Amino acid sequence: MERRDFFKKGTKAAVAASVIPMITTAHSGPEDIVYNRDTDKWYHLGSGKTGMPNRKKTATYDVVVIGGGAAGISAAVSSARNGSKTVLVQDRAVLGGNASSEMRVHLNGVNRLKSGKAERETGIIEEMLLLNRFYNEQESFPVFDHVLYEFVTREPNLTLMLNTQAIEAVMDGNKITAAMCWQSSTEMLYTLNASIFIDCSGDGLLAATAGAEYRTGREAASEFNETYAPKVADGWQMGATLLMSSVDMGKPMKYSPPSFAIKYDFEKAHPKRKFAGFQDGLWWVELGSDNDIIADFEKNRHRLMGYLHGVWDFIKNSGKFPEAENLALDWVGSLPCRRESRRFIGDYIVSEKDLTEHKHYPDAVAFGGWPIDEHIPGGIDNISEPPTHFHYHFHNIYEFPFRSLYSKNISNLMFAGRNASQTHIALSSSRIMATCALMGQAVGTAASICTKKKILPREVGKNHINDLQEQLLRDDVYIPKRPANDLKDLAKKASLIFASTTSSGDAKLLTNGISRDIDGKINHWMSKGLPAELQLEWDAPTALCAVEIKCDTNVNRNIMMRKDSRNDELFTNGVPKEMVKAIKIEGRVNGKWTDLGAIDNNQTRLIKFKFNSSKVTAVKIKVTETYGANDVKLFEVRCYK
């Protein structure tokens, strides 16, 4: 076993600032900070004893996931649900990453293609957003933190560790054997052993200390034949943003900037630095780096706080915004929202043309479609330039391959999110949180295959990609150009599928393996009014113990929480009216209909019924209520024994 050299991996600054303890070998020098409690003089008044507190613990899991943003949550939950004992390690007190109450970025995905429609992500990320719509009608970011906490902690096979940072990988050759983690709230040093590690932390400290190959900066246009890359490679990384929000106090409110405010020079500002929606923060208050953006973080944080107050001072006191007279700051961010740092190298590096030319991958596991949105070098320091370049808008979604989600040189390491294997230009699109969440669900599911089969991620990609894709499709991830074909799905063997009424689509389409209407083709059945029934028939008694149904949630309308509570054709601020609310299933056993299950307040698109194994000749699905739609629309029915 060996521990990678911390100082060579860029953690010296963190150690010097006392953020984490230094882990040293027996050959530590006199200036090293040694994690040693032998001199601790603890006298416990209750027991009357003197001793040393236990500040070291070891735990063993199948899968360790680092990072509690959208990608990390999706990875951990999918790993746990698919049978792997999993731990999720998050360095903050809340989950959600950039979407948490600490940063409050909208959890965007494929919000709007060039057609004007969304092509929203399903699977675990949709479950999170739907749960928020049920339990956070007031659209509060702090409440969203707790919705995510509920979403994670209710999983029986998943352990959550908050306020905990993975600080070093313990290695055996090219394999990680353990993650050394520091929990600041308990002064505890954890050793987390596992067979598979997934780094969804964005900056990727664990992966870096493992020796995983990575790069930062912008590739030269010639390296991947990219249209929007610079002619010569450079070190620029897109900046981190600091947000704020304000509230109307109903009376004029004064504002005086703090001493660290940096004056906003409106006269020199590019006209595309627009102030629309300024009351909820301005995304272009950002700073990046052309060198070591991680080491520059604290310096940039201080300057961003200055710029934020300088911009608010301009809004309040320039006289150009009379509508701001009654506004006062009610929340100001202190933790900038990062866009880019390390990008780890996998067996494949996704580049610009892969996205714009819609490359088809045999190992596709996720999709994206946010524009190629490259924030400019300099950020707000470069005020005379537009804040970003929307180089390209997509007509259709693109695919993302599994080969870009595991390390090229560390055998049991995967990653998901903005640290995936891609160029700077590709990252300009795929960095969006809901896209990252799809990557997370893919690697979490792959991790479960690794642990079940005792194999490594590369072998999953080479020999078990069909298993991975089929499980993702069953778990309601959409993979472009890849219909489901699960040989265990007995609904495909039904001799007859019919409905009580039909207003569009066809009941037979519910077993075609495509769980949304896309590419101009219908893949649904929709009733004509409610209640409505759907029936599957088999020629011979068939043993079943599970029925799974995918209902409509209108993936062409966004459901993520917004500060402006937007509610129109493209966004909703509530539960999708199309979603099934009340549903029951019956099985025909020995010629008689028997109840198999009922749900009165469904909260997910993927509806699962599990029951004692029964030999049926038919299954009847009865939908009596949606959340507002007059008809019910279904996209898939599966049956399993």
XYZ file of C-alpha atoms in Angstrom:
641
model
C 0.000 0.000 0.000
C 1.101 3.545 -0.580
C -0.364 6.941 0.020
C 0.101 9.437 -2.765
C 2.239 12.446 -1.982
C -0.129 15.198 -0.810
C 2.143 18.090 -1.674
C 2.411 16.938 -5.278
C -1.383 16.853 -5.555
C -2.074 20.412 -4.602
C -3.359 20.118 -1.033
C -0.546 22.006 0.666
C -2.575 25.200 0.762
C -5.501 23.441 2.428
C -3.230 21.911 5.036
C -1.546 25.224 5.754
C -4.954 26.806 6.266
C -5.854 24.059 8.781
C -8.785 22.889 6.689
C -7.667 19.260 6.959
C -5.087 17.395 9.001
C -1.912 16.236 7.338
C -1.504 12.475 7.148
C 2.160 11.591 7.355
C 4.412 8.580 7.208
C 7.008 7.585 9.755
C 9.529 9.788 7.934
C 7.730 13.076 8.550
C 9.875 16.157 8.704
C 9.814 18.673 11.546
C 7.485 21.028 9.629
C 4.845 18.409 8.878
C 1.484 18.602 10.627
C 1.066 15.169 12.183
C -2.350 13.683 12.927
C -1.521 12.445 16.422
C -3.679 12.727 19.550
C -1.142 11.171 21.960
C -0.691 14.522 23.726
C -4.426 15.182 24.083
C -5.106 16.054 27.759
C -8.786 15.242 28.127
C -10.197 15.119 31.645
C -13.825 13.954 31.693
C -15.553 15.494 34.728
C -18.432 13.042 34.575
C -16.268 9.929 34.779
C -13.311 11.442 36.554
C -11.036 9.813 33.992
C -8.260 11.066 31.777
C -7.886 9.686 28.292
C -7.657 10.315 24.595
C -10.711 10.805 22.339
C -11.087 8.294 19.543
C -10.766 10.281 16.349
C -10.057 7.500 13.866
C -12.599 5.134 12.329
C -12.579 2.575 9.543
C -15.562 1.365 7.525
C -15.969 -0.923 4.547
C -18.438 -0.528 1.693
C -18.909 -1.884 -1.805
C -18.942 1.603 -3.333
C -17.671 4.971 -2.128
C -19.156 8.035 -3.849
C -17.474 11.398 -3.327
C -19.534 14.565 -3.806
C -23.168 15.276 -2.890
C -24.315 17.335 -5.855
C -26.782 16.141 -8.491
C -24.234 13.734 -10.006
C -23.105 12.283 -6.668
C -26.621 11.818 -5.303
C -27.670 10.056 -8.502
C -24.588 7.829 -8.409
C -25.026 6.881 -4.760
C -28.768 6.235 -4.937
C -28.503 4.145 -8.115
C -25.625 2.125 -6.664
C -27.541 1.472 -3.441
C -30.841 0.615 -5.120
C -29.099 -1.878 -7.365
C -27.698 -3.796 -4.430
C -24.327 -2.270 -3.499
C -23.591 -1.156 0.051
C -22.787 2.491 -0.618
C -21.536 5.568 1.215
C -21.984 9.133 -0.039
C -19.308 11.557 1.185
C -20.169 15.266 0.990
C -17.875 18.073 2.156
C -20.675 20.527 3.022
C -23.460 20.405 5.623
C -26.088 20.195 2.872
C -26.619 18.235 -0.329
C -27.262 19.647 -3.775
C -23.953 21.215 -4.792
C -24.543 24.314 -6.901
C -28.322 23.886 -6.476
C -28.144 23.910 -2.662
C -29.143 26.826 -0.443
C -25.465 27.759 -0.179
C -25.276 28.624 -3.906
C -28.840 28.568 -5.359
C -28.209 27.862 -9.037
C -31.192 26.654 -11.044
C -30.881 22.908 -11.646
C -30.873 23.146 -15.412
C -30.751 20.360 -17.970
C -31.945 20.204 -21.558
C -34.214 23.133 -20.777
C -34.728 24.357 -24.285
C -33.616 23.037 -27.625
C -33.599 25.221 -30.717
C -37.151 24.025 -31.371
C -38.177 25.884 -28.227
C -39.033 22.700 -26.325
C -37.327 21.026 -23.397
C -36.260 17.366 -23.548
C -36.165 16.797 -19.839
C -34.146 14.153 -18.014
C -35.947 11.309 -16.249
C -34.679 8.727 -13.777
C -33.280 9.672 -10.386
C -32.850 13.378 -11.149
C -36.547 13.657 -12.028
C -37.459 11.837 -8.808
C -35.571 14.493 -6.822
C -37.248 17.372 -8.627
C -40.717 15.833 -8.305
C -40.221 15.197 -4.593
C -39.368 18.867 -4.223
C -42.617 19.817 -5.949
C -44.613 17.768 -3.424
C -42.847 18.919 -0.248
C -41.603 22.400 -1.099
C -44.504 24.296 -2.635
C -43.043 27.522 -1.265
C -39.942 26.968 -3.440
C -37.452 27.525 -0.636
C -33.812 26.641 -1.246
C -33.150 25.743 2.418
C -36.169 23.429 2.312
C -34.812 21.921 -0.915
C -31.687 20.985 1.084
C -33.885 18.937 3.391
C -35.860 17.394 0.529
C -32.564 16.091 -0.842
C -31.579 14.937 2.649
C -34.815 12.943 2.827
C -34.254 11.580 -0.675
C -30.823 10.203 0.262
C -31.307 9.102 3.859
C -34.460 7.082 3.156
C -32.417 4.637 1.050
C -31.770 1.578 3.272
C -28.517 0.564 1.558
C -26.950 4.036 1.601
C -24.915 5.829 4.299
C -24.526 9.611 4.173
C -21.499 11.437 5.607
C -21.825 15.235 5.630
C -19.111 17.789 6.454
C -16.649 15.191 5.203
C -13.971 15.647 2.559
C -12.076 12.872 0.823
C -8.501 14.063 1.111
C -6.315 11.218 -0.069
C -6.467 7.911 -1.917
C -4.689 4.874 -0.506
C -3.296 2.890 -3.422
C -2.252 -0.624 -4.320
C -0.610 -0.197 -7.700
C -3.180 1.369 -10.027
C -6.091 0.527 -7.763
C -7.634 2.577 -4.949
C -8.065 0.523 -1.800
C -9.356 3.238 0.528
C -10.324 6.887 0.727
C -8.944 8.873 3.648
C -11.653 11.332 4.699
C -11.697 14.172 7.209
C -14.988 15.035 8.921
C -14.554 18.564 10.198
C -17.610 18.547 12.491
C -16.347 15.577 14.515
C -12.553 15.950 14.105
C -12.700 12.390 12.782
C -10.337 10.759 10.309
C -12.145 8.016 8.378
C -10.653 5.243 6.309
C -13.299 4.100 3.849
C -12.475 0.811 2.151
C -14.267 -0.268 -1.021
C -13.835 -2.073 -4.304
C -15.215 0.792 -6.446
C -14.746 4.556 -6.044
C -16.724 7.265 -7.829
C -15.541 10.883 -7.739
C -18.431 13.281 -8.397
C -16.913 16.132 -6.390
C -16.233 18.399 -9.346
C -12.679 19.270 -8.378
C -11.798 15.593 -7.959
C -9.285 15.658 -5.111
C -9.588 11.931 -4.415
C -9.063 11.059 -8.082
C -6.109 13.425 -8.305
C -4.397 11.967 -5.245
C -4.905 8.509 -6.733
C -2.776 9.593 -9.664
C -5.617 9.638 -12.206
C -4.602 11.501 -15.344
C -6.340 14.829 -15.832
C -6.012 18.125 -17.642
C -7.139 21.709 -17.156
C -7.525 24.591 -19.575
C -8.569 24.855 -23.202
C -7.417 22.472 -25.919
C -6.041 23.865 -29.167
C -8.545 23.713 -32.013
C -6.292 21.346 -33.924
C -6.223 18.626 -31.223
C -9.865 17.582 -31.711
C -10.750 19.605 -34.802
C -12.934 21.934 -32.723
C -14.452 25.018 -34.324
C -14.852 27.023 -31.119
C -11.567 26.196 -29.378
C -8.659 28.683 -29.441
C -5.946 28.273 -32.056
C -3.344 27.735 -29.336
C -4.008 25.766 -26.157
C -4.117 27.798 -22.947
C -4.893 27.396 -19.267
C -8.224 29.217 -19.094
C -11.017 27.655 -17.020
C -14.541 29.024 -16.842
C -15.263 31.053 -13.755
C -17.227 30.545 -10.565
C -20.282 32.718 -9.930
C -21.499 34.333 -6.726
C -25.244 34.908 -6.458
C -27.572 36.889 -4.232
C -31.285 37.575 -3.884
C -33.371 40.521 -2.756
C -36.824 41.135 -1.358
C -39.336 43.968 -1.787
C -39.709 45.590 1.641
C -42.684 47.747 0.649
C -40.799 50.955 1.400
C -37.615 52.688 0.182
C -34.503 50.884 1.375
C -31.040 52.412 1.550
C -27.883 50.526 0.664
C -24.298 51.315 1.557
C -21.602 49.021 0.124
C -19.030 47.383 2.424
C -15.401 48.429 2.352
C -14.410 45.446 0.179
C -16.888 46.321 -2.608
C -15.412 46.729 -6.104
C -17.039 49.509 -8.118
C -18.971 48.357 -11.199
C -17.839 50.378 -14.220
C -21.027 50.549 -16.257
C -19.509 52.777 -18.934
C -16.981 50.115 -19.888
C -19.376 47.165 -19.621
C -20.425 45.203 -22.683
C -24.141 45.654 -23.513
C -24.688 41.885 -23.205
C -24.044 42.179 -19.473
C -27.763 42.461 -18.965
C -29.606 43.143 -15.714
C -32.842 41.267 -16.424
C -33.958 39.507 -13.242
C -31.270 41.280 -11.188
C -33.370 40.904 -8.043
C -32.458 37.192 -8.027
C -28.756 37.537 -8.799
C -26.626 37.898 -11.934
C -24.819 34.843 -13.242
C -22.103 36.919 -14.914
C -20.621 38.017 -11.567
C -17.919 35.397 -12.038
C -14.148 34.899 -11.982
C -12.075 32.073 -13.429
C -8.381 31.360 -13.765
C -5.787 30.636 -16.420
C -3.603 28.759 -13.947
C -4.619 26.794 -10.828
C -8.298 27.624 -10.346
C -8.532 25.494 -7.205
C -5.624 27.271 -5.511
C -7.110 30.613 -6.619
C -10.524 29.862 -5.111
C -10.250 31.870 -1.887
C -8.676 34.848 -3.606
C -11.435 34.770 -6.211
C -14.125 34.334 -3.551
C -13.056 37.553 -1.824
C -12.993 39.478 -5.089
C -16.358 38.043 -6.152
C -17.901 39.262 -2.909
C -16.491 42.673 -3.753
C -17.827 42.594 -7.286
C -21.263 41.401 -6.120
C -21.647 44.322 -3.736
C -20.282 46.686 -6.367
C -22.951 45.563 -8.829
C -25.694 45.858 -6.183
C -24.429 49.311 -5.275
C -24.771 50.277 -8.949
C -28.315 48.870 -9.064
C -29.397 50.636 -5.875
C -27.592 53.949 -6.129
C -26.942 54.764 -9.815
C -30.475 55.979 -10.446
C -30.803 53.681 -13.455
C -33.035 51.176 -11.649
C -35.956 52.996 -9.991
C -37.705 49.629 -9.643
C -35.020 48.682 -7.101
C -35.930 51.463 -4.644
C -37.827 49.145 -2.277
C -35.486 46.173 -2.675
C -33.067 44.972 -0.014
C -30.642 42.076 -0.007
C -32.064 39.171 1.976
C -29.466 36.554 0.994
C -25.916 36.949 -0.252
C -23.851 33.965 -1.321
C -20.457 33.346 0.238
C -19.614 30.159 -1.650
C -19.010 30.648 -5.385
C -20.600 28.150 -7.787
C -17.841 26.456 -9.776
C -18.059 25.557 -13.457
C -14.705 24.031 -14.276
C -11.437 22.711 -12.863
C -9.994 19.213 -13.373
C -11.188 17.057 -16.265
C -10.072 13.458 -15.829
C -9.002 11.315 -18.749
C -11.018 8.222 -19.632
C -10.745 5.759 -22.480
C -12.497 8.378 -24.619
C -12.443 12.193 -24.551
C -15.724 13.742 -25.699
C -15.153 16.793 -27.895
C -17.155 19.482 -29.662
C -17.850 17.625 -32.924
C -19.137 14.601 -30.981
C -21.898 16.867 -29.718
C -22.628 19.001 -32.773
C -22.516 16.046 -35.183
C -24.544 13.858 -32.803
C -22.095 10.987 -32.710
C -23.746 7.673 -31.907
C -21.953 5.559 -29.298
C -22.543 1.852 -28.730
C -21.865 2.573 -25.045
C -24.121 5.643 -24.705
C -25.502 6.005 -21.163
C -26.614 9.646 -20.906
C -27.629 12.633 -22.999
C -27.326 16.415 -23.079
C -28.497 19.383 -25.073
C -27.687 22.636 -23.263
C -26.053 25.042 -25.748
C -22.273 25.205 -26.068
C -22.118 28.039 -23.569
C -18.481 29.039 -23.052
C -17.970 31.718 -20.427
C -15.241 34.101 -21.502
C -11.679 34.364 -20.172
C -11.406 36.960 -17.439
C -15.010 36.821 -16.294
C -16.124 40.093 -14.761
C -12.505 41.324 -14.848
C -12.952 41.403 -18.618
C -15.968 43.661 -18.395
C -15.775 45.049 -21.930
C -16.458 41.588 -23.398
C -19.783 39.688 -23.419
C -19.983 37.372 -20.400
C -20.377 34.207 -22.483
C -20.408 32.923 -26.039
C -23.381 30.777 -26.972
C -21.469 29.131 -29.780
C -24.050 26.534 -30.748
C -27.700 25.698 -30.049
C -28.839 22.114 -30.457
C -31.866 20.981 -32.470
C -31.727 17.546 -30.858
C -30.117 15.935 -27.839
C -26.661 14.345 -28.055
C -25.291 11.159 -26.474
C -22.605 10.757 -23.803
C -20.527 7.532 -23.648
C -19.615 5.334 -20.699
C -15.955 5.279 -21.807
C -15.697 8.913 -20.706
C -16.857 8.108 -17.178
C -14.054 5.862 -15.918
C -10.356 6.520 -15.490
C -7.873 5.589 -18.163
C -5.186 4.625 -15.649
C -6.839 3.987 -12.243
C -8.647 0.691 -12.635
C -11.486 1.017 -10.091
C -12.199 4.743 -10.416
C -15.206 6.316 -12.120
C -16.320 9.932 -12.234
C -19.389 11.897 -13.287
C -20.205 15.552 -13.751
C -17.977 18.397 -14.826
C -14.834 16.353 -14.104
C -15.673 13.740 -16.787
C -13.408 12.975 -19.744
C -14.144 15.764 -22.215
C -12.656 18.866 -23.747
C -13.203 22.373 -22.454
C -15.605 23.115 -25.313
C -17.640 19.947 -24.731
C -17.772 20.795 -21.032
C -19.318 24.145 -21.946
C -22.505 22.184 -22.677
C -22.378 19.009 -20.585
C -21.547 20.757 -17.262
C -25.243 21.474 -16.625
C -26.415 19.743 -13.437
C -29.208 17.527 -14.770
C -26.883 16.264 -17.514
C -24.298 15.524 -14.821
C -26.972 13.647 -12.867
C -27.544 11.281 -15.799
C -23.812 10.555 -15.840
C -24.029 9.942 -12.094
C -26.858 7.428 -12.417
C -24.878 5.639 -15.129
C -21.715 5.201 -13.037
C -23.682 4.271 -9.919
C -25.464 1.554 -11.862
C -22.158 0.439 -13.391
C -20.670 0.237 -9.891
C -23.378 -2.206 -8.859
C -22.532 -4.396 -11.863
C -18.871 -4.242 -10.855
C -19.579 -5.389 -7.318
C -21.996 -8.148 -8.335
C -19.703 -9.585 -10.986
C -16.428 -8.698 -9.213
C -15.149 -6.821 -12.249
C -13.791 -3.339 -12.997
C -15.435 -0.463 -14.908
C -13.515 -1.017 -18.151
C -14.820 -4.587 -18.324
C -18.360 -3.306 -17.854
C -17.828 -1.098 -20.893
C -16.297 -3.861 -22.976
C -18.359 -6.908 -22.042
C -21.436 -5.826 -20.069
C -22.564 -2.571 -21.674
C -25.887 -4.155 -22.647
C -26.532 -5.025 -18.981
C -25.737 -1.461 -17.966
C -27.931 0.126 -20.617
C -30.836 -2.225 -19.945
C -30.764 -1.484 -16.213
C -30.623 2.272 -16.854
C -33.561 2.025 -19.256
C -35.531 -0.024 -16.734
C -34.763 2.620 -14.093
C -36.265 5.284 -16.415
C -33.134 6.813 -17.935
C -33.649 7.672 -21.592
C -30.761 6.735 -23.906
C -31.039 8.189 -27.436
C -31.396 5.675 -30.274
C -31.346 2.785 -27.791
C -34.732 1.073 -27.266
C -35.025 -1.251 -24.277
C -35.027 -4.973 -24.954
C -35.025 -6.662 -21.573
C -35.362 -10.404 -22.165
C -36.778 -10.794 -18.649
C -39.667 -8.420 -19.357
C -42.723 -10.654 -19.700
C -44.952 -7.819 -20.936
C -43.199 -8.247 -24.302
C -44.506 -11.835 -24.378
C -48.133 -10.855 -23.827
C -50.349 -12.151 -26.619
C -52.673 -9.158 -26.447
C -52.563 -5.590 -25.094
C -55.668 -3.421 -25.316
C -57.276 -0.400 -23.633
C -60.772 0.652 -22.618
C -60.470 3.870 -24.654
C -57.832 5.510 -26.819
C -57.528 9.148 -27.862
C -53.975 8.958 -29.232
C -51.182 6.448 -29.628
C -51.707 2.715 -29.232
C -51.587 0.332 -26.266
C -49.227 -1.903 -28.270
C -46.587 0.866 -28.192
C -46.142 0.377 -24.448
C -43.755 -2.519 -25.057
C -41.699 -0.973 -27.889
C -38.858 0.019 -25.528
C -39.040 3.789 -26.073
C -40.393 5.599 -23.042
C -41.089 9.045 -24.475
C -42.383 10.669 -27.651
C -39.265 11.787 -29.540
C -37.857 12.349 -33.018
C -41.347 13.096 -34.272
C -42.644 9.645 -33.323
C -45.387 8.662 -30.881
C -44.498 6.026 -28.299
C -47.479 6.275 -25.953
C -51.030 5.264 -25.293
C -53.454 7.933 -24.077
C -56.981 7.311 -22.844
C -60.091 9.184 -23.735
C -61.208 10.357 -20.325
C -60.932 8.841 -16.863
C -61.170 6.302 -15.362
C -59.274 4.248 -17.912
C -58.136 0.646 -18.114
C -55.319 -1.183 -19.853
C -55.147 -4.970 -20.082
C -52.379 -7.455 -20.932
C -53.222 -11.087 -21.797
C -51.040 -14.216 -21.911
C -51.921 -17.485 -23.628
C -50.859 -19.515 -20.583
C -50.664 -18.794 -16.831
C -47.572 -16.682 -16.234
C -45.857 -16.202 -12.867
C -45.467 -12.523 -11.989
C -44.342 -10.627 -8.887
C -43.739 -7.130 -10.268
C -45.365 -4.654 -12.655
C -43.590 -1.422 -13.611
C -45.275 1.447 -15.420
C -43.895 4.684 -16.859
C -46.477 7.449 -16.907
C -46.438 10.920 -18.432
C -44.802 13.857 -16.630
C -44.494 16.025 -19.765
C -40.749 15.925 -20.396
C -41.158 18.906 -22.726
C -41.914 21.150 -19.743
C -39.309 21.933 -17.066
C -40.016 21.153 -13.407
C -36.915 22.436 -11.612
C -37.329 25.126 -8.945
C -36.709 28.688 -10.106
C -36.358 31.861 -8.089
C -38.962 33.593 -10.257
C -41.461 30.705 -9.874
C -41.992 30.707 -13.619
C -45.182 28.980 -14.756
C -45.858 28.881 -18.498
C -45.721 26.489 -21.441
C -42.005 25.775 -20.885
C -41.857 25.744 -17.062
C -44.161 24.633 -14.277
C -44.004 25.625 -10.611
C -46.014 22.635 -9.435
C -46.581 18.925 -9.899
C -47.064 18.050 -13.610
C -50.793 17.766 -14.208
C -50.215 14.849 -16.585
C -48.747 12.563 -13.912
C -50.774 9.627 -12.597
C -52.065 10.143 -9.055
C -54.283 7.101 -8.366
C -53.689 3.699 -9.938
C -54.354 0.058 -9.130
C -53.549 -3.282 -10.745
C -55.385 -6.588 -10.771
C -54.367 -10.064 -11.908
C -56.627 -12.758 -13.301
C -55.870 -15.904 -11.312
C -57.821 -19.097 -12.032
C -60.353 -17.056 -13.956
C -61.004 -14.519 -11.164
C -59.685 -10.940 -10.829
C -57.483 -10.427 -7.754
C -56.120 -7.149 -6.371
C -52.319 -6.946 -6.744
C -51.711 -3.392 -5.564
C -52.965 0.182 -5.388
C -51.395 3.625 -5.028
C -53.524 6.648 -4.133
C -50.894 9.411 -4.131
C -48.237 8.481 -6.648
C -45.212 10.814 -6.746
C -43.020 9.332 -9.486
C -43.058 8.767 -13.233
C -41.801 5.200 -12.777
C -44.551 3.426 -10.827
C -43.575 0.085 -9.285
C -45.833 -2.631 -7.906
C -44.360 -5.612 -6.069
C -46.506 -8.479 -4.809
C -46.391 -12.153 -3.933
C -45.741 -14.267 -6.988
C -48.994 -15.102 -8.734
C -49.752 -17.125 -11.854
C -51.915 -14.879 -13.970
C -53.429 -15.070 -17.429
C -54.022 -11.309 -17.523
C -53.114 -8.055 -15.776
C -55.454 -5.075 -15.646
C -54.186 -1.561 -14.943
C -56.795 0.924 -13.735
C -56.028 4.665 -13.611
C -58.661 6.750 -11.847
C -56.946 10.106 -11.327
C -54.106 12.321 -12.558
C -52.873 15.574 -11.029
C -55.150 17.581 -13.301
C -55.162 16.154 -16.827
C -58.450 14.805 -18.191
C -56.762 11.818 -19.841
C -53.970 9.496 -18.778
C -50.903 8.913 -20.938
C -48.586 5.932 -20.405
C -45.274 5.183 -22.119
C -44.297 1.746 -20.896
C -45.519 -1.337 -19.064
C -43.152 -4.081 -17.858
C -43.867 -7.323 -16.025
C -41.402 -9.528 -14.152
C -41.429 -12.786 -12.262
